[in-house]
mmCIF file of C-alpha atoms and ligand atoms in Angstrom:
data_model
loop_
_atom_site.group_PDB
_atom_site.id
_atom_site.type_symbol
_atom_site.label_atom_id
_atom_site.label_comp_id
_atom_site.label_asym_id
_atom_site.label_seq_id
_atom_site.Cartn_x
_atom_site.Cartn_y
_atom_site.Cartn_z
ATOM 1 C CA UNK A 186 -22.001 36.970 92.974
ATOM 2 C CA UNK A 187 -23.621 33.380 93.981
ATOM 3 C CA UNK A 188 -25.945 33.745 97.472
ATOM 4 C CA UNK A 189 -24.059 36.726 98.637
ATOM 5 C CA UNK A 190 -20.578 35.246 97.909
ATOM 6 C CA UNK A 191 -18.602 37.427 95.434
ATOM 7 C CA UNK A 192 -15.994 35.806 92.550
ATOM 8 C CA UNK A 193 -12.921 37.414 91.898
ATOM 9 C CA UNK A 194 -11.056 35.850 88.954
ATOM 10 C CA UNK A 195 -7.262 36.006 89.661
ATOM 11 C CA UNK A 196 -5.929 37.518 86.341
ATOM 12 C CA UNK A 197 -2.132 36.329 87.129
ATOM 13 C CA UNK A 198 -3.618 33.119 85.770
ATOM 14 C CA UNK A 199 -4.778 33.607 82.354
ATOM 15 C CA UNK A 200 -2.986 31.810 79.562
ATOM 16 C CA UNK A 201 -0.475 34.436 78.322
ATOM 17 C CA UNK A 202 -0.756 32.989 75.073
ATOM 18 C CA UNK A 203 -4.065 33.340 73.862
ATOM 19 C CA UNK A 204 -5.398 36.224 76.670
ATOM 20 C CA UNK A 205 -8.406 36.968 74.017
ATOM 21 C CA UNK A 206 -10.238 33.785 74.679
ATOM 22 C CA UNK A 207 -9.262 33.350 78.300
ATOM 23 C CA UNK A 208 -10.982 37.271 78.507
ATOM 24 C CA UNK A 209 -14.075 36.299 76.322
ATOM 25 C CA UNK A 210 -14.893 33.513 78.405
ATOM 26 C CA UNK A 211 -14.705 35.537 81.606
ATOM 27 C CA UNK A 212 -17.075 37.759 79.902
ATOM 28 C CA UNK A 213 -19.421 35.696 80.122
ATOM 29 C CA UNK A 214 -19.631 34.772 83.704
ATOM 30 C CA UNK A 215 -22.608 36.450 85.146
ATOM 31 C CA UNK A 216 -21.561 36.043 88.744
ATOM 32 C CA UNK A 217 -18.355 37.414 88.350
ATOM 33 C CA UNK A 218 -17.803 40.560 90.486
ATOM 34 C CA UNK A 219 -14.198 41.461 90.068
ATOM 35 C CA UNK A 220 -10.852 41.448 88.170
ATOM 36 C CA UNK A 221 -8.135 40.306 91.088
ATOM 37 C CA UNK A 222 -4.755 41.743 90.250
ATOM 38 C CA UNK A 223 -1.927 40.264 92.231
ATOM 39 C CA UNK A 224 1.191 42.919 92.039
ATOM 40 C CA UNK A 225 4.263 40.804 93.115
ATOM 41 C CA UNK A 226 8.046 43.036 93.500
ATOM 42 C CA UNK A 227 10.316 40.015 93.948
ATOM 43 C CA UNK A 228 11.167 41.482 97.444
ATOM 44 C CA UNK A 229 8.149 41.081 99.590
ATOM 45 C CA UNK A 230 7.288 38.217 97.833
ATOM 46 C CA UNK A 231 9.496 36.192 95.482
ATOM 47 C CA UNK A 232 8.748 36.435 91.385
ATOM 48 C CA UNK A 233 6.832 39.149 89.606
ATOM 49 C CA UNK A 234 3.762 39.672 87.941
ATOM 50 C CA UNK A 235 1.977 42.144 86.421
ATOM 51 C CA UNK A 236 2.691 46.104 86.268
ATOM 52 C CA UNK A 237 0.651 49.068 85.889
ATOM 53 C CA UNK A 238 1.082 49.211 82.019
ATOM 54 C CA UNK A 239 -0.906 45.802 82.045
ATOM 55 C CA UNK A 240 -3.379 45.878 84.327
ATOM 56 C CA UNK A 241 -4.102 49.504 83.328
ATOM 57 C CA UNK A 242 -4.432 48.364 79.737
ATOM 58 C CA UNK A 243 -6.849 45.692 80.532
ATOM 59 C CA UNK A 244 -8.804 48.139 82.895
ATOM 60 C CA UNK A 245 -8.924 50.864 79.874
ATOM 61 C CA UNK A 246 -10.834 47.666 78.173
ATOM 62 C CA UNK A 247 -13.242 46.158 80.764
ATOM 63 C CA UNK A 248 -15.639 47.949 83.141
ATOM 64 C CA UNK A 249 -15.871 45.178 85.623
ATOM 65 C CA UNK A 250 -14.746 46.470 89.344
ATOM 66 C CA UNK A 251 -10.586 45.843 89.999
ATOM 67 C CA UNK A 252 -9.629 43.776 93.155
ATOM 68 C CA UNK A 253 -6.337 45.004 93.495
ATOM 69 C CA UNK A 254 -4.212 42.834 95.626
ATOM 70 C CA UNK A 255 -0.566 44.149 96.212
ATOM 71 C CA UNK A 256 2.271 42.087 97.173
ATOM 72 C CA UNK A 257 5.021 45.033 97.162
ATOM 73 C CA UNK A 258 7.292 46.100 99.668
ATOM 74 C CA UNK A 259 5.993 49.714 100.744
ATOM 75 C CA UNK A 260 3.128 49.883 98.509
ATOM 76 C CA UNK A 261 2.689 53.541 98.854
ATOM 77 C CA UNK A 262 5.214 53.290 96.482
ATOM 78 C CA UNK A 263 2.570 52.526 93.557
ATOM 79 C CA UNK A 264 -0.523 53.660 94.833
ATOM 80 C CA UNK A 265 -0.735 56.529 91.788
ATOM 81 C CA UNK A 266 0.166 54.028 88.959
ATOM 82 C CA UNK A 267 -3.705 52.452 88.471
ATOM 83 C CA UNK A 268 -6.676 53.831 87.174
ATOM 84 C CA UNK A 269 -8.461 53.866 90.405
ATOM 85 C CA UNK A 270 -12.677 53.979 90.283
ATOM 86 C CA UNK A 271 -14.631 54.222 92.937
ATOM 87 C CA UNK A 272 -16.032 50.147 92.929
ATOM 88 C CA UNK A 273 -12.393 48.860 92.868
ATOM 89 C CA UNK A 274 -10.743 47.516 95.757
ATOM 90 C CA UNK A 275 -7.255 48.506 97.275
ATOM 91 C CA UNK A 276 -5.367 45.811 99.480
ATOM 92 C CA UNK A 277 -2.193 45.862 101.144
ATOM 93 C CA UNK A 278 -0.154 43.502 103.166
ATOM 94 C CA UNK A 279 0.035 44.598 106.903
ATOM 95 C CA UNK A 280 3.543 42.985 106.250
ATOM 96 C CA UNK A 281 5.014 45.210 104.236
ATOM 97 C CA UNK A 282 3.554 48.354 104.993
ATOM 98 C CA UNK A 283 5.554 50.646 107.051
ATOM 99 C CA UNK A 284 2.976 52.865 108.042
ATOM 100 C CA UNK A 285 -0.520 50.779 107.305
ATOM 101 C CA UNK A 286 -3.052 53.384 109.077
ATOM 102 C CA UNK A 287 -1.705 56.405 106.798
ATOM 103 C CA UNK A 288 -1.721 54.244 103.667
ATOM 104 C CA UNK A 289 -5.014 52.853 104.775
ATOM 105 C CA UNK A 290 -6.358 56.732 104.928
ATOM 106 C CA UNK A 291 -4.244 57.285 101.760
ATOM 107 C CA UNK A 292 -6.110 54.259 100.077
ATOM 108 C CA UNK A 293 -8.898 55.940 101.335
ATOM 109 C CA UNK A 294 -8.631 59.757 99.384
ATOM 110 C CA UNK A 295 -7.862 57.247 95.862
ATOM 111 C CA UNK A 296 -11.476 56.365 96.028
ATOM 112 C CA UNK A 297 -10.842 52.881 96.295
ATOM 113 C CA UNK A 298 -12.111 50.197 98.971
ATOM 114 C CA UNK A 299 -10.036 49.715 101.594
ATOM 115 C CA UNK A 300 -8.206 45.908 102.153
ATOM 116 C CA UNK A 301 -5.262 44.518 104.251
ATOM 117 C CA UNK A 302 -4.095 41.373 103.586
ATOM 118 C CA UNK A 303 -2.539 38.960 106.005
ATOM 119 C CA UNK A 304 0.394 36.384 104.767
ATOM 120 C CA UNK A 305 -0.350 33.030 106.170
ATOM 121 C CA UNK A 306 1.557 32.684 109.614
ATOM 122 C CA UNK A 307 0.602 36.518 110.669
ATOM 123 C CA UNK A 308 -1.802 36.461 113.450
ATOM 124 C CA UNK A 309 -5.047 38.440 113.528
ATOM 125 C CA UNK A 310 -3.901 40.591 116.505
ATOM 126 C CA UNK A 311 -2.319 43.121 114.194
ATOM 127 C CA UNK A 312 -6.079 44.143 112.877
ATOM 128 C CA UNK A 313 -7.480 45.182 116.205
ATOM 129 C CA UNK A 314 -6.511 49.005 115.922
ATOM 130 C CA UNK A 315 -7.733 49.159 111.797
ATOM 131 C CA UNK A 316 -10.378 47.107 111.964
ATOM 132 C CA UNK A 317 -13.321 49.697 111.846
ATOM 133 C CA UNK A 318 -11.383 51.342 108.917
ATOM 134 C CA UNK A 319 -11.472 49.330 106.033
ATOM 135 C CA UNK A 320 -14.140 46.654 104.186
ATOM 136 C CA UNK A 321 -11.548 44.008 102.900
ATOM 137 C CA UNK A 322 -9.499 41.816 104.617
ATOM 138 C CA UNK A 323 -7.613 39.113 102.483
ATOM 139 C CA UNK A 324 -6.417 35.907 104.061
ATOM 140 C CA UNK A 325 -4.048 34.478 102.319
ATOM 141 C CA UNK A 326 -4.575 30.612 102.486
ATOM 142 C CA UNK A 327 -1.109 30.050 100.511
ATOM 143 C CA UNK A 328 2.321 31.753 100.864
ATOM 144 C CA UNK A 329 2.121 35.360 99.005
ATOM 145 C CA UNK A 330 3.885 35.183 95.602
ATOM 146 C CA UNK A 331 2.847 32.135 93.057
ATOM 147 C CA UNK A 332 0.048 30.313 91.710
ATOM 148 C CA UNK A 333 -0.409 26.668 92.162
ATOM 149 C CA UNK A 334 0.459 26.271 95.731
ATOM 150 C CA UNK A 335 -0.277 24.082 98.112
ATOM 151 C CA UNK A 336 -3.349 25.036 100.347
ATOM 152 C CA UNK A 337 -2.154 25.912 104.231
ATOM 153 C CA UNK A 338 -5.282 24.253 106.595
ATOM 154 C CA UNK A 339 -4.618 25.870 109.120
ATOM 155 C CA UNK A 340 -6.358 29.423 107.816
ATOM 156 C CA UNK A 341 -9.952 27.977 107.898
ATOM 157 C CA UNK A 342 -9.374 28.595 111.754
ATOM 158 C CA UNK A 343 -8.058 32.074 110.708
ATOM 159 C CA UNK A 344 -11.171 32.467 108.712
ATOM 160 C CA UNK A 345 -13.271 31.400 111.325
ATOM 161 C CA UNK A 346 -11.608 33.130 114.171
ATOM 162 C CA UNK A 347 -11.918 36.266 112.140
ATOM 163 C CA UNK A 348 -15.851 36.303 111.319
ATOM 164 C CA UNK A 349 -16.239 35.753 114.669
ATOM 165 C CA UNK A 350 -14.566 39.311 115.140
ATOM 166 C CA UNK A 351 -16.544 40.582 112.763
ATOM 167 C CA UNK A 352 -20.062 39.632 114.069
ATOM 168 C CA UNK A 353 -19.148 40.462 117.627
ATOM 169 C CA UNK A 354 -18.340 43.949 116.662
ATOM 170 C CA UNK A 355 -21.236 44.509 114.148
ATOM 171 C CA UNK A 356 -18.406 45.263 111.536
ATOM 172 C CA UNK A 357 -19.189 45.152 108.123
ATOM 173 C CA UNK A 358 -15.798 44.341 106.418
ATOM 174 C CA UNK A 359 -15.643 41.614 103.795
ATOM 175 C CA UNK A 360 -13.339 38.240 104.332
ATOM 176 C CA UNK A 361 -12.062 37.409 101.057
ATOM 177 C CA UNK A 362 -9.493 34.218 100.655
ATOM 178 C CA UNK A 363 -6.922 33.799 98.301
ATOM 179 C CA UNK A 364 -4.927 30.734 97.214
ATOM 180 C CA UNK A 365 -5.874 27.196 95.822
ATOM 181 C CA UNK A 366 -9.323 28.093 96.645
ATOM 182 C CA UNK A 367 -11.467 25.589 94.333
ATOM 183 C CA UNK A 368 -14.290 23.191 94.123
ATOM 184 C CA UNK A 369 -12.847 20.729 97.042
ATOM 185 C CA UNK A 370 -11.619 23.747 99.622
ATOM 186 C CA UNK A 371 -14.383 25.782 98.712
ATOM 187 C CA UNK A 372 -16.965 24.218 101.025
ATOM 188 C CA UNK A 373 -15.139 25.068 104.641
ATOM 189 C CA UNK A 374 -13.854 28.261 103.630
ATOM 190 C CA UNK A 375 -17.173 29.504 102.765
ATOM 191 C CA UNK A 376 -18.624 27.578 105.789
ATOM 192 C CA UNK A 377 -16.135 29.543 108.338
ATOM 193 C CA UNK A 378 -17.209 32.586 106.644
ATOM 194 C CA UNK A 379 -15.365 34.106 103.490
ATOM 195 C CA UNK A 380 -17.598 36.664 101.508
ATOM 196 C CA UNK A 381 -15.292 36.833 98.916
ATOM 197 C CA UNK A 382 -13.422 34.217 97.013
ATOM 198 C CA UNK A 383 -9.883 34.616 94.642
ATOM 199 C CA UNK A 384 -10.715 32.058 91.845
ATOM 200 C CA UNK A 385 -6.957 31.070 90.337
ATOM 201 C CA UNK A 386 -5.039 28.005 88.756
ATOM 202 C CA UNK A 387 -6.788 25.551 90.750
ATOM 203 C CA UNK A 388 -10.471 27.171 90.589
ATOM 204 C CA UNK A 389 -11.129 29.095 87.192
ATOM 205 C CA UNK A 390 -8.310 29.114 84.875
ATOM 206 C CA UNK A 391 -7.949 25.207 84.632
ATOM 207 C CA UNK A 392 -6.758 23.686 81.670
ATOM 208 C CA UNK A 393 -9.136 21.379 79.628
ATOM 209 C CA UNK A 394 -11.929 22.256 81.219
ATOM 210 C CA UNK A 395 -13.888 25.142 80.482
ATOM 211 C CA UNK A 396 -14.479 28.201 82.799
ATOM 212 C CA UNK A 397 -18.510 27.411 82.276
ATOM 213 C CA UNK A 398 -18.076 24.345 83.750
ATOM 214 C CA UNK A 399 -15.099 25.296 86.591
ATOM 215 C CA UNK A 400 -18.832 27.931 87.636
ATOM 216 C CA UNK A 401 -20.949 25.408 88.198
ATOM 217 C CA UNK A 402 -18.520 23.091 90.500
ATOM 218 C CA UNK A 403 -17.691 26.726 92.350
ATOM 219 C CA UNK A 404 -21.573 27.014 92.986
ATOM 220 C CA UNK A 405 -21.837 23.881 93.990
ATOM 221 C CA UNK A 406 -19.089 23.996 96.121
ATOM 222 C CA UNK A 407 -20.582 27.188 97.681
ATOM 223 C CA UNK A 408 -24.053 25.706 98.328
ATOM 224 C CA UNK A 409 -22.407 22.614 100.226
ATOM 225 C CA UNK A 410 -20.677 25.202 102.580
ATOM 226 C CA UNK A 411 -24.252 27.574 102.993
ATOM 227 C CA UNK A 412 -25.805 24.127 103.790
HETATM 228 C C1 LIG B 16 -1.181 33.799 95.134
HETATM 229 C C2 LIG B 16 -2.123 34.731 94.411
HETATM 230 C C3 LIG B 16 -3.443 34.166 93.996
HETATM 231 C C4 LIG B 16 -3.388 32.983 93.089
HETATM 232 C C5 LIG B 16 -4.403 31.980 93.543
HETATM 233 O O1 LIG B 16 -0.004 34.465 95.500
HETATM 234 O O2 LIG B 16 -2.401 35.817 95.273
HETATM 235 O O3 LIG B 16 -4.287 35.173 93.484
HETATM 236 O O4 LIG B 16 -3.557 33.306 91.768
HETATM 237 O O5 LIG B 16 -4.668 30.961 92.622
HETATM 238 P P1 LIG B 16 -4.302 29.410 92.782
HETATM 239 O O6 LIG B 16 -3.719 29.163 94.128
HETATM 240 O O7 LIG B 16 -5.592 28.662 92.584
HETATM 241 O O8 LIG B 16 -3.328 29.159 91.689
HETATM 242 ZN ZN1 LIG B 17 -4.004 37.587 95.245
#
């Protein structure tokens, strides 16, 4: 955590070749909070990523918290397949979830936190009946799927819009945002009020430049948008 922003390094971008370093030097980030894990089915959202025997294998092997983001159609489907603890965090896409308040509850009796994650072009409206029952909600400032992409602008409104919601409800929730979020977007999304920020391709896991350095930009980044 930097000033009350948390880091969540996006694991779906570690170099697959030589995962050892890429892991020791995420070790030694002291404001790292979590481990994001970005499940992708190729039918919610094209490609696919990482399964359970992975992410469970790095889990076994780590004790920072898991900030489990699932791109899957009906994700009730694979709610069983993680090592759950009680600091990781569970989020869904309101998207593809066919019942989201009885997977929220079901979320819920895992032990995890409780997320929903919005795609994009999906409006805020569809939080108004679940907002009191969760603490995550991911906005997704790039299309649901791949790393790399372009950033969408028009989220930081989202973002905005959305801690707005927040305050005038006294809610407690976190905002988190996902998707090219780096040392040049950081500054407005943390100024229109993200708490939590997915640190990917463009952010952390940058080639030629080590993650020590990619830190200090991020903090920098962060201060500009507390300022
Ligand atoms: C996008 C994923 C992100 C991604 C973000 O579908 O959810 O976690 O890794 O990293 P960037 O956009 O910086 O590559
Ligand atoms: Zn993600």
């Amino acid at each position: 955590m930097y000033k009350n922003i948390y880091l969540s390094a996006s694991i779906m971008c570690v170099n697959w070749l030589d995962t050892a370093t890429d892991f020791k030097n995420l070790s030694k980030i002291n404001e790292l909070d979590y481990y994001h894990y970005d499940v992708v089915d190729g039918i919610f959202a094209p490609d696919f990523t990482m399964g359970s025997s992975i992410i469970n294998n790095i889990n076994n092997n780590i004790s920072i918290p898991s900030d489990y983001h699932l791109m899957v159609d009906e994700p009730k489907r694979i709610f069983e397949m993680f090592n759950i603890k009680k600091s990781d965090m569970l989020t869904i896409h309101q998207e593809s979830s066919r019942n989201l308040h009885r997977d929220l509850v079901s979320i819920r009796k895992l032990g995890a936190k409780v997320g929903v994650a919005l795609s994009p072009s999906t409006t805020l409206d569809v939080l108004e009946y679940i907002i009191e029952d969760i603490d995550l909600v991911i906005l997704m400032t790039v299309n649901p799927g791949f790393k790399g992409q372009k950033f969408i602008p028009q989220v930081l409104n989202k973002i905005n819009k959305l801690n707005i919601m927040k305050k005038n409800n006294n809610l407690t929730f976190k905002i988190s945002v996902d998707g090219n979020v780096n040392e040049s977007t950081i500054p407005e999304i943390v100024s229109a009020g993200a708490d939590v920020l997915v640190l990917g391709s463009s952010g952390l896991f940058i080639e030629d430049k080590s993650m020590i350095e990619s830190i200090e930009k991020i903090k920098f980044a962060i201060d500009k948008g507390l300022k």
